[in-house]
Short mmCIF file of C-alpha atoms (C1' of nucleotides) in Angstrom, two decimals:
data_model
loop_
_atom_site.label_atom_id
_atom_site.label_comp_id
_atom_site.label_asym_id
_atom_site.label_seq_id
_atom_site.Cartn_x
_atom_site.Cartn_y
_atom_site.Cartn_z
CA MET A 216 12.21 44.05 33.06
CA ARG A 217 11.91 41.60 35.92
CA ALA A 218 12.05 37.89 35.30
CA LYS A 219 8.53 36.85 34.36
CA PHE A 220 8.84 33.14 35.05
CA THR A 221 10.61 30.71 37.32
CA THR A 222 12.31 27.60 35.96
CA GLU A 223 9.73 25.53 37.83
CA GLU A 224 6.89 27.29 36.00
CA ILE A 225 8.57 26.67 32.66
CA ALA A 226 9.20 23.01 33.48
CA ALA A 227 5.63 22.48 34.68
CA ALA A 228 4.19 24.11 31.56
CA ALA A 229 6.46 22.04 29.31
CA LEU A 230 5.60 18.77 31.07
CA ALA A 231 1.89 19.65 30.85
CA ILE A 232 2.21 20.05 27.09
CA VAL A 233 3.94 16.67 26.80
CA ASP A 234 1.39 14.95 29.05
CA GLU A 235 -1.57 16.42 27.19
CA ALA A 236 -0.45 16.56 23.59
CA GLY A 237 2.61 14.35 23.28
CA VAL A 238 6.26 14.99 22.77
CA ALA A 239 5.76 16.14 19.19
CA ALA A 240 3.66 19.06 20.45
CA LEU A 241 6.48 20.37 22.64
CA SER A 242 8.00 23.31 20.81
CA MET A 243 9.56 26.58 21.86
CA ARG A 244 6.70 28.38 20.19
CA ALA A 245 3.93 26.28 21.74
CA LEU A 246 5.50 26.66 25.17
CA ALA A 247 5.76 30.42 24.76
CA ALA A 248 2.16 30.60 23.62
CA ALA A 249 1.04 28.54 26.63
CA LEU A 250 2.85 31.00 28.89
CA GLY A 251 1.44 33.98 27.04
CA THR A 252 4.66 35.35 25.66
CA GLY A 253 6.78 35.34 22.51
CA PRO A 254 9.01 32.44 21.46
CA MET A 255 12.27 34.31 21.99
CA THR A 256 11.51 34.97 25.63
CA MET A 257 12.02 31.28 26.38
CA TYR A 258 15.68 31.56 25.51
CA ASN A 259 16.17 33.63 28.63
CA TYR A 260 15.22 30.61 30.73
CA VAL A 261 16.16 27.54 28.76
CA ALA A 262 19.19 26.48 26.70
CA GLY A 263 17.34 25.97 23.44
CA LYS A 264 15.16 23.00 22.52
CA GLU A 265 17.68 20.54 23.95
CA GLY A 266 17.70 22.36 27.28
CA LEU A 267 13.92 22.39 27.31
CA GLU A 268 13.76 18.63 26.89
CA GLU A 269 16.29 18.16 29.68
CA LEU A 270 14.03 20.26 31.86
CA VAL A 271 11.11 17.96 31.11
CA VAL A 272 13.18 14.87 31.95
CA ALA A 273 14.31 16.49 35.20
CA ALA A 274 10.68 17.27 36.06
CA VAL A 275 9.69 13.63 35.53
CA VAL A 276 12.62 12.33 37.57
CA ALA A 277 11.94 14.90 40.30
CA ASP A 278 9.03 12.98 41.75
CA VAL A 279 10.87 9.71 42.02
CA SER A 280 11.42 9.59 45.76
CA MET A 281 13.88 7.42 47.64
CA PRO A 282 12.19 4.57 49.55
CA ALA A 283 13.25 4.15 53.19
CA PRO A 284 16.14 1.67 53.45
CA SER A 285 15.68 -1.57 55.36
CA ASP A 286 18.21 -4.17 56.49
CA ASP A 287 17.51 -6.36 53.44
CA TRP A 288 19.38 -5.26 50.31
CA GLN A 289 17.13 -7.33 48.01
CA HIS A 290 14.07 -5.63 49.43
CA ASP A 291 15.68 -2.22 48.98
CA VAL A 292 16.80 -2.81 45.39
CA HIS A 293 13.34 -4.08 44.62
CA ALA A 294 11.71 -1.02 46.20
CA ILE A 295 14.01 1.44 44.43
CA ALA A 296 13.63 -0.19 41.02
CA THR A 297 9.86 -0.33 41.42
CA GLU A 298 9.70 3.31 42.45
CA MET A 299 11.82 4.33 39.44
CA TRP A 300 9.53 2.39 37.17
CA ARG A 301 6.45 3.98 38.75
CA GLY A 302 7.94 7.46 38.28
CA VAL A 303 8.67 6.94 34.63
CA ARG A 304 5.27 5.39 33.98
CA ALA A 305 3.54 8.39 35.57
CA HIS A 306 4.31 10.36 32.39
CA PRO A 307 4.02 7.89 29.51
CA ALA A 308 4.27 10.50 26.79
CA ALA A 309 7.60 11.69 28.21
CA ILE A 310 9.17 8.22 28.16
CA PRO A 311 10.94 8.68 24.81
CA LEU A 312 12.59 11.78 26.25
CA VAL A 313 13.60 10.05 29.48
CA LEU A 314 14.95 7.05 27.59
CA THR A 315 17.12 8.92 25.15
CA ARG A 316 18.44 11.76 27.26
CA ARG A 317 21.30 11.51 29.70
CA MET A 318 19.86 12.45 33.02
CA ALA A 319 22.21 14.82 34.83
CA SER A 320 20.03 16.53 37.40
CA ALA A 321 21.02 16.21 41.05
CA THR A 322 17.58 14.89 41.96
CA GLY A 323 18.12 11.89 39.70
CA PHE A 324 21.52 11.08 41.11
CA ALA A 325 20.16 10.72 44.63
CA ILE A 326 18.06 7.66 43.88
CA VAL A 327 20.71 6.16 41.61
CA ASP A 328 23.18 6.54 44.47
CA GLY A 329 20.70 4.78 46.74
CA LEU A 330 20.45 1.90 44.27
CA VAL A 331 24.23 1.52 44.16
CA ALA A 332 24.34 1.67 47.95
CA ALA A 333 21.74 -1.10 48.29
CA LEU A 334 23.62 -3.27 45.81
CA GLY A 335 26.78 -2.58 47.80
CA ARG A 336 25.23 -4.39 50.73
CA ALA A 337 24.92 -7.53 48.59
CA ASN A 338 28.64 -8.08 49.05
CA LEU A 339 29.53 -8.52 45.39
CA ALA A 340 32.85 -8.30 43.60
CA ASP A 341 33.35 -4.86 42.04
CA VAL A 342 32.63 -5.95 38.49
CA ASP A 343 29.55 -7.87 39.62
CA ARG A 344 28.26 -4.83 41.49
CA LEU A 345 28.63 -2.74 38.35
CA ALA A 346 27.02 -5.39 36.15
CA ALA A 347 24.14 -5.78 38.62
CA PHE A 348 23.65 -2.02 38.74
CA HIS A 349 23.48 -1.74 34.96
CA ALA A 350 21.20 -4.77 34.74
CA VAL A 351 18.68 -3.35 37.23
CA LEU A 352 18.72 0.04 35.54
CA GLY A 353 18.42 -1.67 32.17
CA LEU A 354 15.47 -3.72 33.32
CA VAL A 355 13.64 -0.60 34.50
CA THR A 356 14.22 1.39 31.33
CA GLY A 357 13.67 -1.68 29.20
CA ALA A 358 10.32 -2.32 30.86
CA ALA A 359 9.28 1.27 30.22
CA GLN A 360 10.38 0.94 26.63
CA ALA A 361 8.61 -2.39 26.16
CA GLU A 362 5.35 -0.99 27.45
CA LEU A 363 5.71 1.84 24.96
CA ALA A 364 6.75 -0.22 21.97
CA GLY A 365 7.15 -3.88 22.89
CA PRO A 366 5.95 -6.76 20.72
CA LEU A 367 3.41 -8.08 23.26
CA THR A 368 2.10 -4.75 24.52
CA GLY A 369 -1.36 -3.31 24.42
CA SER A 370 -4.64 -5.11 24.72
CA SER A 371 -4.39 -8.78 23.88
CA ALA A 372 -6.76 -8.27 20.99
CA GLU A 373 -4.59 -5.55 19.57
CA ALA A 374 -1.42 -7.58 20.08
CA ALA A 375 -2.98 -10.64 18.52
CA GLN A 376 -4.11 -8.59 15.57
CA ARG A 377 -0.70 -7.06 15.10
CA ILE A 378 1.00 -10.44 15.33
CA GLY A 379 -1.58 -11.89 13.00
CA ALA A 380 -0.91 -9.11 10.55
CA VAL A 381 2.74 -10.17 10.42
CA ALA A 382 1.98 -13.81 9.67
CA GLY A 383 1.12 -15.07 13.17
CA ALA A 384 1.14 -18.69 12.10
CA GLU A 385 4.83 -18.39 11.27
CA TYR A 386 5.70 -17.43 14.84
CA PRO A 387 3.90 -19.93 17.03
CA HIS A 388 5.90 -19.22 20.20
CA ILE A 389 5.07 -15.51 20.13
CA ALA A 390 1.44 -16.30 19.41
CA ALA A 391 1.26 -18.65 22.40
CA LEU A 392 2.98 -16.19 24.71
CA SER A 393 0.71 -13.35 23.66
CA LYS A 394 -2.19 -15.35 25.10
CA VAL A 395 -0.41 -15.47 28.45
CA ALA A 396 0.02 -11.70 28.33
CA SER A 397 -3.74 -11.22 28.52
CA ARG A 398 -3.92 -13.20 31.78
CA THR A 399 -1.36 -11.24 33.79
CA SER A 400 -0.78 -7.60 34.66
CA ILE A 401 2.07 -5.36 33.58
CA GLU A 402 2.90 -4.85 37.25
CA ASP A 403 3.17 -8.54 38.08
CA ASP A 404 5.18 -9.09 34.94
CA PHE A 405 7.72 -6.41 35.85
CA ASP A 406 7.84 -7.72 39.39
CA GLY A 407 8.48 -11.27 38.21
CA GLY A 408 11.38 -10.29 35.99
CA LEU A 409 12.90 -8.09 38.67
CA ARG A 410 12.73 -10.92 41.23
CA MET A 411 14.45 -13.28 38.81
CA LEU A 412 17.25 -10.78 38.35
CA LEU A 413 17.52 -10.23 42.11
CA ASP A 414 17.79 -13.99 42.66
CA GLY A 415 20.55 -14.15 40.07
CA ILE A 416 22.41 -11.28 41.72
CA ALA A 417 22.06 -12.94 45.13
CA LEU A 418 23.83 -16.03 43.77
CA ARG A 419 26.95 -13.84 43.37
CA SER A 420 26.90 -12.78 47.02
CA ARG A 421 30.04 -13.79 48.84
CA MET B 1379 7.08 6.66 -15.30
CA ARG B 1380 8.65 3.48 -13.97
CA ALA B 1381 9.48 3.16 -10.29
CA LYS B 1382 12.84 4.78 -9.81
CA PHE B 1383 13.78 3.19 -6.49
CA THR B 1384 13.33 -0.01 -4.55
CA THR B 1385 12.36 0.03 -0.90
CA GLU B 1386 15.78 -1.43 -0.10
CA GLU B 1387 17.50 1.51 -1.79
CA ILE B 1388 15.40 3.97 0.16
CA ALA B 1389 16.05 2.15 3.44
CA ALA B 1390 19.79 1.96 2.78
CA ALA B 1391 19.99 5.65 1.92
CA ALA B 1392 17.99 6.58 5.01
CA LEU B 1393 20.13 4.43 7.31
CA ALA B 1394 23.27 5.91 5.76
CA ILE B 1395 22.05 9.42 6.61
CA VAL B 1396 21.35 8.36 10.21
CA ASP B 1397 24.71 6.61 10.56
CA GLU B 1398 26.65 9.53 9.12
CA ALA B 1399 24.77 12.58 10.34
CA GLY B 1400 22.49 11.44 13.15
CA VAL B 1401 18.79 10.99 13.50
CA ALA B 1402 18.15 14.74 13.43
CA ALA B 1403 19.52 14.88 9.89
CA LEU B 1404 16.99 12.35 8.60
CA SER B 1405 14.33 14.30 6.76
CA MET B 1406 12.17 13.64 3.76
CA ARG B 1407 13.94 16.45 1.98
CA ALA B 1408 17.45 15.33 2.86
CA LEU B 1409 16.64 11.78 1.81
CA ALA B 1410 15.20 12.97 -1.50
CA ALA B 1411 18.26 15.12 -2.11
CA ALA B 1412 20.55 12.16 -1.35
CA LEU B 1413 18.65 10.13 -3.93
CA GLY B 1414 18.70 12.96 -6.45
CA THR B 1415 14.99 13.62 -6.60
CA GLY B 1416 12.33 15.91 -5.16
CA PRO B 1417 10.85 15.56 -1.67
CA MET B 1418 7.40 14.53 -2.88
CA THR B 1419 8.71 11.54 -4.74
CA MET B 1420 9.49 9.84 -1.44
CA TYR B 1421 5.80 9.65 -0.64
CA ASN B 1422 5.41 7.08 -3.39
CA TYR B 1423 7.63 4.72 -1.43
CA VAL B 1424 7.23 5.55 2.22
CA ALA B 1425 4.25 6.30 4.50
CA GLY B 1426 5.44 9.76 5.55
CA LYS B 1427 8.11 10.56 8.11
CA GLU B 1428 6.81 7.92 10.51
CA GLY B 1429 6.98 5.25 7.82
CA LEU B 1430 10.48 6.33 6.94
CA GLU B 1431 11.64 5.89 10.51
CA GLU B 1432 10.04 2.45 10.66
CA LEU B 1433 11.99 1.60 7.54
CA VAL B 1434 15.24 2.59 9.26
CA VAL B 1435 14.37 0.47 12.31
CA ALA B 1436 13.55 -2.47 10.05
CA ALA B 1437 16.90 -2.03 8.28
CA VAL B 1438 18.77 -2.12 11.60
CA VAL B 1439 16.85 -5.19 12.79
CA ALA B 1440 17.33 -6.89 9.43
CA ASP B 1441 20.91 -7.84 10.12
CA VAL B 1442 20.20 -9.41 13.45
CA SER B 1443 20.52 -13.07 12.52
CA MET B 1444 19.25 -16.05 14.46
CA PRO B 1445 22.08 -18.02 16.12
CA ALA B 1446 22.01 -21.80 15.62
CA PRO B 1447 20.11 -23.49 18.46
CA SER B 1448 21.88 -25.92 20.78
CA ASP B 1449 20.51 -28.32 23.38
CA ASP B 1450 21.12 -25.80 26.18
CA TRP B 1451 18.39 -23.19 26.54
CA GLN B 1452 20.58 -20.92 28.69
CA HIS B 1453 23.24 -20.92 26.02
CA ASP B 1454 20.66 -20.16 23.35
CA VAL B 1455 19.00 -17.30 25.25
CA HIS B 1456 22.45 -15.88 25.92
CA ALA B 1457 23.42 -16.12 22.24
CA ILE B 1458 20.18 -14.55 21.00
CA ALA B 1459 20.26 -11.68 23.51
CA THR B 1460 23.91 -10.99 22.70
CA GLU B 1461 23.24 -11.02 18.97
CA MET B 1462 20.31 -8.60 19.42
CA TRP B 1463 22.52 -6.30 21.43
CA ARG B 1464 25.26 -6.48 18.81
CA GLY B 1465 22.80 -5.65 16.04
CA VAL B 1466 21.46 -2.60 17.83
CA ARG B 1467 24.93 -1.38 18.73
CA ALA B 1468 26.03 -1.63 15.11
CA HIS B 1469 24.06 1.57 14.42
CA PRO B 1470 24.40 3.71 17.54
CA ALA B 1471 22.84 6.79 16.02
CA ALA B 1472 19.70 4.80 15.19
CA ILE B 1473 19.22 3.54 18.77
CA PRO B 1474 16.71 6.25 19.75
CA LEU B 1475 14.59 5.18 16.78
CA VAL B 1476 14.85 1.48 17.61
CA LEU B 1477 14.04 2.10 21.28
CA THR B 1478 10.95 4.20 20.75
CA ARG B 1479 9.37 2.52 17.77
CA ARG B 1480 7.30 -0.62 17.87
CA MET B 1481 9.09 -3.06 15.65
CA ALA B 1482 6.62 -4.85 13.41
CA SER B 1483 8.71 -6.16 10.54
CA ALA B 1484 8.65 -9.90 9.92
CA THR B 1485 12.44 -10.06 10.13
CA GLY B 1486 12.29 -8.85 13.71
CA PHE B 1487 9.66 -11.34 14.75
CA ALA B 1488 11.80 -14.27 13.69
CA ILE B 1489 14.48 -13.73 16.30
CA VAL B 1490 11.96 -12.75 18.97
CA ASP B 1491 10.17 -16.01 18.26
CA GLY B 1492 13.48 -17.82 18.64
CA LEU B 1493 14.01 -16.17 22.02
CA VAL B 1494 10.58 -17.25 23.23
CA ALA B 1495 11.23 -20.76 21.94
CA ALA B 1496 14.54 -21.00 23.82
CA LEU B 1497 12.88 -19.77 27.01
CA GLY B 1498 10.16 -22.36 26.44
CA ARG B 1499 12.77 -25.09 26.87
CA ALA B 1500 13.51 -23.75 30.38
CA ASN B 1501 10.29 -25.39 31.55
CA LEU B 1502 8.80 -22.37 33.27
CA ALA B 1503 5.26 -21.61 34.36
CA ASP B 1504 3.45 -19.48 31.77
CA VAL B 1505 3.68 -16.24 33.72
CA ASP B 1506 7.36 -16.86 34.47
CA ARG B 1507 8.07 -17.49 30.79
CA LEU B 1508 6.45 -14.17 29.92
CA ALA B 1509 8.26 -12.31 32.72
CA ALA B 1510 11.58 -13.87 31.67
CA PHE B 1511 10.97 -12.93 28.05
CA HIS B 1512 10.24 -9.31 28.94
CA ALA B 1513 13.20 -9.19 31.32
CA VAL B 1514 15.66 -10.42 28.68
CA LEU B 1515 14.29 -8.04 26.08
CA GLY B 1516 14.33 -5.25 28.65
CA LEU B 1517 17.92 -5.96 29.55
CA VAL B 1518 18.97 -5.76 25.89
CA THR B 1519 17.16 -2.51 25.18
CA GLY B 1520 18.10 -1.13 28.56
CA ALA B 1521 21.76 -1.85 27.91
CA ALA B 1522 21.56 -0.07 24.57
CA GLN B 1523 19.85 2.86 26.23
CA ALA B 1524 22.36 3.00 29.07
CA GLU B 1525 25.26 3.08 26.66
CA LEU B 1526 23.60 5.98 24.90
CA ALA B 1527 22.59 7.96 27.97
CA GLY B 1528 23.45 6.10 31.16
CA PRO B 1529 24.95 7.73 34.23
CA LEU B 1530 28.24 5.82 34.13
CA THR B 1531 28.78 5.82 30.40
CA GLY B 1532 31.57 7.28 28.33
CA SER B 1533 35.24 7.51 29.14
CA SER B 1534 35.92 7.32 32.86
CA ALA B 1535 37.35 10.84 32.77
CA GLU B 1536 34.20 12.16 31.16
CA ALA B 1537 31.95 10.29 33.58
CA ALA B 1538 33.96 11.44 36.56
CA GLN B 1539 33.76 15.01 35.34
CA ARG B 1540 30.01 14.81 34.83
CA ILE B 1541 29.47 13.30 38.24
CA GLY B 1542 31.79 15.87 39.77
CA ALA B 1543 29.81 18.62 38.10
CA VAL B 1544 26.70 17.39 39.92
CA ALA B 1545 28.31 17.43 43.36
CA GLY B 1546 30.24 14.14 43.23
CA ALA B 1547 31.02 14.22 46.95
CA GLU B 1548 27.31 13.98 47.70
CA TYR B 1549 27.00 10.66 45.88
CA PRO B 1550 29.88 8.53 47.15
CA HIS B 1551 28.48 5.21 45.92
CA ILE B 1552 28.18 6.43 42.33
CA ALA B 1553 31.62 7.95 42.52
CA ALA B 1554 33.13 4.65 43.72
CA LEU B 1555 31.31 2.61 41.10
CA SER B 1556 32.38 4.94 38.31
CA LYS B 1557 35.97 3.97 39.08
CA VAL B 1558 35.08 0.31 38.53
CA ALA B 1559 33.57 1.20 35.16
CA SER B 1560 36.96 2.22 33.84
CA ARG B 1561 38.40 -1.22 34.64
CA THR B 1562 35.88 -3.34 32.76
CA SER B 1563 34.48 -3.42 29.23
CA ILE B 1564 30.94 -2.70 28.11
CA GLU B 1565 30.82 -6.21 26.67
CA ASP B 1566 31.83 -7.96 29.91
CA ASP B 1567 29.41 -5.77 31.82
CA PHE B 1568 26.47 -6.69 29.59
CA ASP B 1569 27.50 -10.32 29.73
CA GLY B 1570 27.69 -10.28 33.53
CA GLY B 1571 24.21 -8.83 33.93
CA LEU B 1572 22.74 -11.22 31.39
CA ARG B 1573 24.27 -14.24 33.17
CA MET B 1574 22.83 -13.08 36.48
CA LEU B 1575 19.39 -12.85 34.92
CA LEU B 1576 19.78 -16.28 33.30
CA ASP B 1577 20.75 -17.77 36.66
CA GLY B 1578 17.66 -16.22 38.21
CA ILE B 1579 15.45 -17.57 35.43
CA ALA B 1580 16.99 -21.04 35.85
CA LEU B 1581 15.94 -21.05 39.50
CA ARG B 1582 12.32 -21.05 38.30
CA SER B 1583 12.85 -24.12 36.14
CA ARG B 1584 10.63 -26.97 37.18
"C1'" DA C 253 20.93 44.43 31.25
"C1'" DC C 254 17.23 42.14 29.95
"C1'" DC C 255 13.60 41.29 26.77
"C1'" DT C 256 11.60 40.28 22.20
"C1'" DG C 257 9.90 41.10 17.14
"C1'" DA C 258 11.38 40.31 12.40
"C1'" DA C 259 13.66 37.43 9.54
"C1'" DC C 260 16.12 33.25 7.91
"C1'" DA C 261 16.69 28.66 6.89
"C1'" DC C 262 14.76 24.85 7.59
"C1'" DC C 263 10.77 21.07 8.15
"C1'" DG C 264 6.40 17.63 6.80
"C1'" DT C 265 2.63 17.43 3.98
"C1'" DT C 266 -1.61 18.93 0.92
"C1'" DC C 267 -3.08 19.85 -3.39
"C1'" DA C 268 -3.22 20.23 -8.00
"C1'" DA C 269 -0.91 20.02 -12.17
"C1'" DG C 270 2.01 17.56 -15.05
"C1'" DT C 271 3.30 13.21 -17.98
"C1'" DA D 774 -1.47 5.70 -13.13
"C1'" DC D 775 2.31 7.51 -11.43
"C1'" DC D 776 5.21 11.32 -10.50
"C1'" DT D 777 6.37 15.91 -8.59
"C1'" DG D 778 6.57 21.29 -8.20
"C1'" DA D 779 4.38 25.07 -5.72
"C1'" DA D 780 2.48 26.41 -1.66
"C1'" DC D 781 1.06 26.23 3.26
"C1'" DA D 782 1.65 25.93 7.97
"C1'" DC D 783 4.72 24.92 10.85
"C1'" DC D 784 9.64 24.68 13.34
"C1'" DG D 785 14.43 26.39 15.96
"C1'" DT D 786 17.36 30.05 16.18
"C1'" DT D 787 20.21 34.46 14.75
"C1'" DC D 788 20.33 39.10 14.88
"C1'" DA D 789 19.35 43.50 15.87
"C1'" DA D 790 16.37 46.66 17.81
"C1'" DG D 791 13.74 47.94 21.60
"C1'" DT D 792 13.18 49.29 26.81
#
DNA sequence: ACCTGAACACCGTTCAAGT
DNA sequence: ACCTGAACACCGTTCAAGT
């Protein structure tokens, strides 16, 4: 029998399940049913459940595109980090998968290589370049994680309620900050933190 | 019948399973077996699988202790972030749980409140204080995530092999940086990135 | 060679029966 | 009231049989 599906079709169907019904709904059997075949057929295209989840991560990373480089490394690092963050946020339900899986697809390496290249133009010592790279990547994934499960996430009412439920009066600093959260946007907040980090990196420039 | 277990016993047994056999091995049935009882008994102590995982996260967070404050906010933010990172790294197998679950236990709020308090002494505008808070938290969780699944993680030989397997010659900047990774420690790397961020935050001080 | 149904060894949870 | 076994509806994957 001829191959019935392409890897792209499988990946698209799997990502659609995650987007629509959450990561818990992604199963070999559900995917097979969505494609109109039996569960065992999937094993001809995908290396088990683990391989299927890698495919989903690759599909999410695939539409993170490399911004055009400029002559300003800070601008480029900012643009790349922001684009990575946008790409991950485009599929919120897939974030747990992206966060916990080592991304090894070629498409992901391209933008990571671009980030390292931009940081290279900052003229840092080797160890500083590595630390800066990890910090930028950490900030991006950390921001995605925080939006998913952070202490000050969600509507301010919801956050206030949650904090209140855990003895809000005992944690006055969190309570005060949660009020600020309702007056700013997630985007501006990410941008602000990223700019602080970029300023700190720039101080190491030689 | 009297209650057979305390919540602490359940949490300790669950964390032990995760530490020893990984997060995939944590099941209601395995936990019950470890405690010498039937699966259904667990439901008298824990709000289902989800509640069990929250219990594990709470147990990990529980031994993150608040460092003594000094008169230097940068020192204090550094100490708190480092202690959080240490606490998460103490249970590597539990990191996926900690990263993806909203932490709502009172014990976790205490140190987060301390972090916000230390940042408050930096004399920042409200939105900058919030951005700095999220950035520090993001850096900590991002560092934990990167160690688990980052592109330059693991032994240098392993990383080099992985990068080589994905056409290393095509990504020269990653390849060069991966050589630096073998000459520094994870600790120094985290420390370097954190200090850069702290410097950037300090620039916003009024 | 490639595909796939039956079967196995799990899983979380409902429900009702025990004490 | 609290505890818990049986049962149900899932799950990933092995294995062997189909074409």
